[in-house]
PDB file of C-alpha atoms and ligand atoms in Angstrom:
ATOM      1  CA  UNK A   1     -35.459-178.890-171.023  1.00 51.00           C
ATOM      2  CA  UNK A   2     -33.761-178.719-174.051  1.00 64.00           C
ATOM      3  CA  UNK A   3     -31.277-176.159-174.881  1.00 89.00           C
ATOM      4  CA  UNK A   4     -31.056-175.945-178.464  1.00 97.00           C
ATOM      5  CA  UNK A   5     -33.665-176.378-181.328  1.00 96.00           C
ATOM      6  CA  UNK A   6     -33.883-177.036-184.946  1.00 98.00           C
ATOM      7  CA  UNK A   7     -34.754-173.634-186.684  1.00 97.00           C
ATOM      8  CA  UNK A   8     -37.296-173.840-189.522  1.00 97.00           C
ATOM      9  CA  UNK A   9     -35.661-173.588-192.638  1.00 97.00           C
ATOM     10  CA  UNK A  10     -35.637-170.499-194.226  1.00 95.00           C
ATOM     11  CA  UNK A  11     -36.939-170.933-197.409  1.00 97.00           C
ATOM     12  CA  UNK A  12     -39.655-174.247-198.904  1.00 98.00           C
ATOM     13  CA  UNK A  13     -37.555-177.512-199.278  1.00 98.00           C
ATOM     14  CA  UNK A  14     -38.025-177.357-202.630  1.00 98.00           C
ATOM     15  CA  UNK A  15     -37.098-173.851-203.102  1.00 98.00           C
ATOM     16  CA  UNK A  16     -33.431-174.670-204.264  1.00 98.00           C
ATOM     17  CA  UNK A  17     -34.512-177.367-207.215  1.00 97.00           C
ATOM     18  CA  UNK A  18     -33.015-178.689-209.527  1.00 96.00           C
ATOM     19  CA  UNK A  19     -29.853-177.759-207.465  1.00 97.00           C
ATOM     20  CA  UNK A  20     -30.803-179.430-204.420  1.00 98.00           C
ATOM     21  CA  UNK A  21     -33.732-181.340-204.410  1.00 98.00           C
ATOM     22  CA  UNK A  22     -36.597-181.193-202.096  1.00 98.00           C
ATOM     23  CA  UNK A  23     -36.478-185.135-200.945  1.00 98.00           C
ATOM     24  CA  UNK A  24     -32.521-184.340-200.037  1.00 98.00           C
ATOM     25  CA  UNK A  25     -33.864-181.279-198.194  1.00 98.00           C
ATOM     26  CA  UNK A  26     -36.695-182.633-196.127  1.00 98.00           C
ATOM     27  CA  UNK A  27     -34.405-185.847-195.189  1.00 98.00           C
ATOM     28  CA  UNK A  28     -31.146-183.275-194.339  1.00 98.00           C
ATOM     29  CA  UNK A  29     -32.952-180.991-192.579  1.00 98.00           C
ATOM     30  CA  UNK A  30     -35.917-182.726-190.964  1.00 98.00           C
ATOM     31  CA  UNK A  31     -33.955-185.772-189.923  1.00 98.00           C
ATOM     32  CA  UNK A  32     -30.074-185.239-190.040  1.00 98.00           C
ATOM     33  CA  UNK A  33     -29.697-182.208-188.095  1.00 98.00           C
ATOM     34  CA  UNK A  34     -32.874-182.536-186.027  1.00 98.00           C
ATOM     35  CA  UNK A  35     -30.662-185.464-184.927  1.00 98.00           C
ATOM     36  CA  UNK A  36     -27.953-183.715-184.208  1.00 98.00           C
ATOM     37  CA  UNK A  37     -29.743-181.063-182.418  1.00 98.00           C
ATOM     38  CA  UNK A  38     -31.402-183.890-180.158  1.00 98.00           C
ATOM     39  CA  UNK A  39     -28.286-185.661-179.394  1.00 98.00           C
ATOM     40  CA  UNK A  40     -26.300-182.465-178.428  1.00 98.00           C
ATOM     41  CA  UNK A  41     -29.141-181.733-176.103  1.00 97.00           C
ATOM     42  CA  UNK A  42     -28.728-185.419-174.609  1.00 97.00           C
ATOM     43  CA  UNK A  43     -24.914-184.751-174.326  1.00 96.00           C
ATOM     44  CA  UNK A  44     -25.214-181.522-172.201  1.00 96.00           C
ATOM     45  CA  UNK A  45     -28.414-182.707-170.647  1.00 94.00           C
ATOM     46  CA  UNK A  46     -27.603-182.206-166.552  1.00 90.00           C
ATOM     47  CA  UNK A  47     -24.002-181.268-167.009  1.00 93.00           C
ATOM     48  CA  UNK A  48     -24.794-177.515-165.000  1.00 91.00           C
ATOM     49  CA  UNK A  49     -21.803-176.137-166.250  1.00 91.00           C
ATOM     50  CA  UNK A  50     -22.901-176.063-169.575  1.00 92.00           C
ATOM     51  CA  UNK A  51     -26.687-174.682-169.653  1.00 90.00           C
ATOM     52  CA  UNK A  52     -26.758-171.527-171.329  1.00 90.00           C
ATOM     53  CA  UNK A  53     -23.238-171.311-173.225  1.00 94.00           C
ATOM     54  CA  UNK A  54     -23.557-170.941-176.749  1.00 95.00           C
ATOM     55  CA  UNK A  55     -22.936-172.916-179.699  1.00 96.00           C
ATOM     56  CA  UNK A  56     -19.520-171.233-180.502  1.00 96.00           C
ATOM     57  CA  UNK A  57     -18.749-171.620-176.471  1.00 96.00           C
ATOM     58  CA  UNK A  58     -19.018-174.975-176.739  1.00 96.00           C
ATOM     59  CA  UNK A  59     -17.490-175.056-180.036  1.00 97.00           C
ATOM     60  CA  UNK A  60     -14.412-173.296-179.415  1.00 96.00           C
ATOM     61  CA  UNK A  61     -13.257-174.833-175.891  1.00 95.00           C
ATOM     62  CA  UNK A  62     -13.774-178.751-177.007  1.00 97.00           C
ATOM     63  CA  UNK A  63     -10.788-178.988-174.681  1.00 96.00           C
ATOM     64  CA  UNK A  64     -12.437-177.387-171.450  1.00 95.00           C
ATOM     65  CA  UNK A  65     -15.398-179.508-171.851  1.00 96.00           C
ATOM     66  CA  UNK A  66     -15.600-183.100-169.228  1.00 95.00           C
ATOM     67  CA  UNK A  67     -13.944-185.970-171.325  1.00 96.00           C
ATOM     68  CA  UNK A  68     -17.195-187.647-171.352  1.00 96.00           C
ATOM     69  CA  UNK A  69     -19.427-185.520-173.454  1.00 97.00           C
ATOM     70  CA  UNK A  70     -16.565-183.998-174.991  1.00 97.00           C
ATOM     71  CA  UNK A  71     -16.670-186.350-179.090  1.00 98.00           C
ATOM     72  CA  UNK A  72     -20.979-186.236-178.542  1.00 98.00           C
ATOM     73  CA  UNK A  73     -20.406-182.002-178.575  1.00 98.00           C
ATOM     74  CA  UNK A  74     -17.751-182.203-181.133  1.00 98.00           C
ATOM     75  CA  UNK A  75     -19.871-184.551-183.825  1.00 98.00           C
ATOM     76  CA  UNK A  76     -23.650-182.512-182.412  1.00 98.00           C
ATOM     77  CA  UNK A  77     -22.776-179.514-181.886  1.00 98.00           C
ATOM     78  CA  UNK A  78     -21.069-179.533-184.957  1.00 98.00           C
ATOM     79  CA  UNK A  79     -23.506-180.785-187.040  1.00 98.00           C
ATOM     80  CA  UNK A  80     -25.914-178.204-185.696  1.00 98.00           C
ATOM     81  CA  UNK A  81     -23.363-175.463-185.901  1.00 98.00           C
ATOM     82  CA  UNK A  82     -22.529-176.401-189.525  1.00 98.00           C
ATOM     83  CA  UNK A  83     -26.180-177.438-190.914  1.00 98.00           C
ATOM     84  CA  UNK A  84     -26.885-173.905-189.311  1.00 98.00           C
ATOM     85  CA  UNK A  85     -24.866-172.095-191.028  1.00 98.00           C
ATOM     86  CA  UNK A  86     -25.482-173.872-194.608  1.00 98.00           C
ATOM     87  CA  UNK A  87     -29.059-173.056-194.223  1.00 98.00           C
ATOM     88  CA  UNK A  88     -28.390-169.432-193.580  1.00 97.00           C
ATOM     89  CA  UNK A  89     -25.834-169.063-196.885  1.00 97.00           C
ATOM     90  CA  UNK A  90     -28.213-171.236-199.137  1.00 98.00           C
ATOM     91  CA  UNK A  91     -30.936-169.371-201.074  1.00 96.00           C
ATOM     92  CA  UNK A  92     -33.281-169.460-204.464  1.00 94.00           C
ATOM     93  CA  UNK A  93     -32.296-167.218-206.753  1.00 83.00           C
ATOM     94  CA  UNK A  94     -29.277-164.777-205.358  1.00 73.00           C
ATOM     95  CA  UNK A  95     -26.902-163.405-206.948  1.00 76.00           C
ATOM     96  CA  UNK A  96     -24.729-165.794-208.473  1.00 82.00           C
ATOM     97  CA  UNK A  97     -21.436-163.442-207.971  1.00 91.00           C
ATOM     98  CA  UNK A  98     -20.092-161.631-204.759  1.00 95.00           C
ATOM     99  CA  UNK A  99     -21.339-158.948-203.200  1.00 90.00           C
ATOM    100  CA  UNK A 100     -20.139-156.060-201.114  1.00 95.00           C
ATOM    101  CA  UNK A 101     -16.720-156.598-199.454  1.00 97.00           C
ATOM    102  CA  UNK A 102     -16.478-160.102-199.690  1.00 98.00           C
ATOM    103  CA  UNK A 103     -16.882-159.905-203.651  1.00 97.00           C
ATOM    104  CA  UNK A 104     -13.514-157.618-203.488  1.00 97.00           C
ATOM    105  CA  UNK A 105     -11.820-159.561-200.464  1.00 98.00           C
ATOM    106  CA  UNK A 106     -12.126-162.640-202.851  1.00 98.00           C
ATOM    107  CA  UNK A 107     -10.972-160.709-206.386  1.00 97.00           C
ATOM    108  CA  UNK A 108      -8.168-159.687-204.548  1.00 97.00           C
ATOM    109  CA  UNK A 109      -7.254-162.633-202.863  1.00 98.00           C
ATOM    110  CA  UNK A 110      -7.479-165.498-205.514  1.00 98.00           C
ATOM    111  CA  UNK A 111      -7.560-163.339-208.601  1.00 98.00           C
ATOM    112  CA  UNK A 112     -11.588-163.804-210.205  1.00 97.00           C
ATOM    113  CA  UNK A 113     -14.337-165.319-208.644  1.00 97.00           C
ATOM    114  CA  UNK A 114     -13.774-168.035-211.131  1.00 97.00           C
ATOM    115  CA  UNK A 115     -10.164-168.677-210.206  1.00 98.00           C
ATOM    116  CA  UNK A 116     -11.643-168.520-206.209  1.00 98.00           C
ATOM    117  CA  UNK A 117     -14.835-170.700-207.458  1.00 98.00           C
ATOM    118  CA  UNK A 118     -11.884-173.737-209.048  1.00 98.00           C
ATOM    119  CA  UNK A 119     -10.199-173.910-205.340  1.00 98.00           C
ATOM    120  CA  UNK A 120     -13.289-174.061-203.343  1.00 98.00           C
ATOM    121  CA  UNK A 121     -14.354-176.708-205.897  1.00 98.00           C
ATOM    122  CA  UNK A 122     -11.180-178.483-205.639  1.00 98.00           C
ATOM    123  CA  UNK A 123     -11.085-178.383-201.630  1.00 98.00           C
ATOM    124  CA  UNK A 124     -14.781-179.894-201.386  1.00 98.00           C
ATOM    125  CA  UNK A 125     -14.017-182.389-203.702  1.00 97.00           C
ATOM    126  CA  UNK A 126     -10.512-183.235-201.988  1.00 96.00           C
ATOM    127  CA  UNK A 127     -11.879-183.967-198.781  1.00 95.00           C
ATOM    128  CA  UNK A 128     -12.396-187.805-197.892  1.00 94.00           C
ATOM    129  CA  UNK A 129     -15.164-189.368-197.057  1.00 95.00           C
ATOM    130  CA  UNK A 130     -17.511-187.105-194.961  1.00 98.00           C
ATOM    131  CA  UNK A 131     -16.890-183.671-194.191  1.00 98.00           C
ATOM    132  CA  UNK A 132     -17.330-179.796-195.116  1.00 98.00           C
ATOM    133  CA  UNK A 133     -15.831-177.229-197.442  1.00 98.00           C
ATOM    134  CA  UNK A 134     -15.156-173.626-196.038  1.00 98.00           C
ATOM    135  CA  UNK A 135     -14.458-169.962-196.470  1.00 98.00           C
ATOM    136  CA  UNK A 136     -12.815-168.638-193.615  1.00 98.00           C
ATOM    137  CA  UNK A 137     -11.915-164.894-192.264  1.00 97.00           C
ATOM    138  CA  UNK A 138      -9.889-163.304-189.907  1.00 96.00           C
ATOM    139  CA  UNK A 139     -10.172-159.749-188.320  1.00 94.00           C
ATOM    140  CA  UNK A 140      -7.842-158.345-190.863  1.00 95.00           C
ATOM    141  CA  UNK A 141      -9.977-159.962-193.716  1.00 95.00           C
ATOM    142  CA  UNK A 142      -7.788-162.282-194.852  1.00 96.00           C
ATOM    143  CA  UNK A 143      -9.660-165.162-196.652  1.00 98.00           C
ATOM    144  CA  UNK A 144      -8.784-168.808-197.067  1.00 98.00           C
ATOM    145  CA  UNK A 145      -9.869-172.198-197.940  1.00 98.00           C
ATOM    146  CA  UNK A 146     -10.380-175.159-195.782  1.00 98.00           C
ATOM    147  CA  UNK A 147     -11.775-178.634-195.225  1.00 97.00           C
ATOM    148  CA  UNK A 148     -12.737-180.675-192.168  1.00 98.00           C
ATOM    149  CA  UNK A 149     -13.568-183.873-191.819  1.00 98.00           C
ATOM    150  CA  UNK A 150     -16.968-185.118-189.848  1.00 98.00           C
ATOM    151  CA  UNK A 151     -18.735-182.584-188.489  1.00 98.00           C
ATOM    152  CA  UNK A 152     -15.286-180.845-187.390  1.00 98.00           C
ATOM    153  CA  UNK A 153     -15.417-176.876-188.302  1.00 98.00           C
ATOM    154  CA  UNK A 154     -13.029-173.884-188.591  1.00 97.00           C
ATOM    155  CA  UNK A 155     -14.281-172.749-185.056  1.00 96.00           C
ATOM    156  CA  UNK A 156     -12.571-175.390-183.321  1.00 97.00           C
ATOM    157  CA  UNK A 157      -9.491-173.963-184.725  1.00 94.00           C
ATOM    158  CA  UNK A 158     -10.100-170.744-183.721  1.00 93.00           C
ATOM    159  CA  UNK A 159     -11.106-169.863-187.353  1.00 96.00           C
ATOM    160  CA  UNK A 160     -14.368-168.174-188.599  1.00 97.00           C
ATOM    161  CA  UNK A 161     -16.535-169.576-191.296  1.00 98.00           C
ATOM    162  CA  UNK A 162     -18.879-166.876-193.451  1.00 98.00           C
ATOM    163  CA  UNK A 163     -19.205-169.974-195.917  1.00 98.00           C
ATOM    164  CA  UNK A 164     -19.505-173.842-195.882  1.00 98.00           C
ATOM    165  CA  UNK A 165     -20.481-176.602-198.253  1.00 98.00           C
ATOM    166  CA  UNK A 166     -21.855-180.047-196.858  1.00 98.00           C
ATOM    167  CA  UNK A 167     -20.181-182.698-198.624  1.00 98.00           C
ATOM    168  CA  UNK A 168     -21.047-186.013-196.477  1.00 98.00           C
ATOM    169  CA  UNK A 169     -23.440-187.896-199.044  1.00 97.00           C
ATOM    170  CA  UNK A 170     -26.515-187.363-197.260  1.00 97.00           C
ATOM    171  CA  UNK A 171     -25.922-184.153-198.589  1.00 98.00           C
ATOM    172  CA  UNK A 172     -26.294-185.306-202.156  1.00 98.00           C
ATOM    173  CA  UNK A 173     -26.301-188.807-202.718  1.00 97.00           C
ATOM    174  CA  UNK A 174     -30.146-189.087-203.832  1.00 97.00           C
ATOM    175  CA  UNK A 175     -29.386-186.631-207.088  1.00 97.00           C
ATOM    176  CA  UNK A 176     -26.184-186.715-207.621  1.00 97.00           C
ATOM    177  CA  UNK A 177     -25.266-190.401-206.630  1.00 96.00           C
ATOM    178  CA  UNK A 178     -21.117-190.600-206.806  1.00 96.00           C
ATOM    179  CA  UNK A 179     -20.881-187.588-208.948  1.00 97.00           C
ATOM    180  CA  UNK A 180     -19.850-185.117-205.993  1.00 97.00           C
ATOM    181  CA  UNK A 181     -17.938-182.326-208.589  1.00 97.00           C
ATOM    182  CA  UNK A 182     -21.664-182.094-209.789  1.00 98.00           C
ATOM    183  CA  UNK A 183     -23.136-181.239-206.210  1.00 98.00           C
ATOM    184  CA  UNK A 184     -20.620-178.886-205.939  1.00 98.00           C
ATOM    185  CA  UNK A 185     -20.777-177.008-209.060  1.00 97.00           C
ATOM    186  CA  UNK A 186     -25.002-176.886-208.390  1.00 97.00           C
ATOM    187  CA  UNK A 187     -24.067-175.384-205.036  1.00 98.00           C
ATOM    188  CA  UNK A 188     -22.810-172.459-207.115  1.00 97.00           C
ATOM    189  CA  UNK A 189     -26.182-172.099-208.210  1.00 96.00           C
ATOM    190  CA  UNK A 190     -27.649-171.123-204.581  1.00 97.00           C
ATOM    191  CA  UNK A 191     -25.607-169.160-202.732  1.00 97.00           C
ATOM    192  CA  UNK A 192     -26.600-166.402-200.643  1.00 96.00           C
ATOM    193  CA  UNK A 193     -23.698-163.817-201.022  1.00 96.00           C
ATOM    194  CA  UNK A 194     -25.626-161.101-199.655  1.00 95.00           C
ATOM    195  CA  UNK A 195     -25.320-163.224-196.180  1.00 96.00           C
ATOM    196  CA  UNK A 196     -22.113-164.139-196.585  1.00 97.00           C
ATOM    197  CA  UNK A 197     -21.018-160.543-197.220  1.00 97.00           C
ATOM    198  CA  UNK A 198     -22.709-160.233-193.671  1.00 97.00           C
ATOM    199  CA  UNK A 199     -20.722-162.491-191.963  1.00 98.00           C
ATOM    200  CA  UNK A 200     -17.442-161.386-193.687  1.00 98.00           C
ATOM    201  CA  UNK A 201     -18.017-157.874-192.178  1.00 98.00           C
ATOM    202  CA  UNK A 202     -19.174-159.262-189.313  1.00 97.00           C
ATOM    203  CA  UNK A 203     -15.777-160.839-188.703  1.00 97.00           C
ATOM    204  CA  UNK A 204     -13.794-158.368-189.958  1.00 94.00           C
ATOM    205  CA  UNK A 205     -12.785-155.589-187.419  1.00 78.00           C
TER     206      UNK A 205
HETATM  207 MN1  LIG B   1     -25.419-182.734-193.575  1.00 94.99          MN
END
């Protein structure tokens, strides 16, 4: 039986062109996390412990977890976590600025939502090889700025991500070839604040 499935995207694949385009989409979606779904299911597949704990369980006590599945959860359950959650804050056509809360939470925190735009930019263009760009809260709302390598994420540090930006090529390399600062500045394009703002309050107490 397997525990976790690959959600339909919500929106067409090519919904988010030119930004993203729809051969990236079909190929990240249909085939990179569909893998990762499948192999996290093969990881936890008969370990009785496991069945029925969550994503974020799993996610957030790597440590508890038998040494033997414990890197095929980290890099699967990951990925699914992560792909997951880009889906959700991706969208055609939203508002291109802030909303609600998280708008403020970011003007007060880095100055403009160009100054906050410039580090985000600068962090998912910093990070190495393959990994992810993120937004992180805490309960008192405190924001911040982080990158992971792999399919790590801010969970496994006991962090909360309301926003995160693939950057592994797979995630661009068809379009935008080399030219990652390009990816990242399209990203900017199709964002779903409105969800975001969501998760912001949701993490804030
Ligand atoms: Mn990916």
């Amino acid at each position: 039986m397997a525990t976790f499935k690959l959600e339909p995207l919500p929106f067409a694949t090519d919904a988010l062109e030119p930004y993203i385009d729809q051969q990236t989409m079909e190929i990240h979606h249909g085939r990179h996390h569909q893998t990762y779904v499948d192999k996290l299911n093969e990881a936890i597949e008969g370990v009785d412990e496991l069945q029925g704990k969550s994503l974020e369980e799993l996610l957030q006590n790597l440590d508890n977890l038998p040494e033997a599945i414990r890197t095929a959860v980290r890099n699967n359950g990951g990925g699914h976590y992560n792909h997951r959650l880009f889906w959700e804050i991706l969208t055609p056509g939203g508002p291109n600025q802030p909303t609600g809360e998280v708008g403020e939470a970011i003007k007060e925190k880095y100055g403009s939502f160009e100054a906050f735009q410039k580090a985000f930019s600068a962090a998912a263009v910093a990070r190495f090889g393959s990994g992810w760009a993120w937004l992180v809260a805490d309960e008192s709302g405190e924001l911040e700025i982080v990158h992971t390598p792999n399919q790590d994420n801010p969970l496994m540090e006991g962090k909360q991500p309301i926003l995160g930006l693939d950057v592994w090529e797979h995630a661009y390399y068809l379009k935008y070839q080399n030219k990652r600062p390009d990816y990242v500045a399209a990203f900017f394009h199709v964002i779903n604040w409105d969800v975001v703002n969501e998760k912001y309050l949701q993490v804030k107490a």
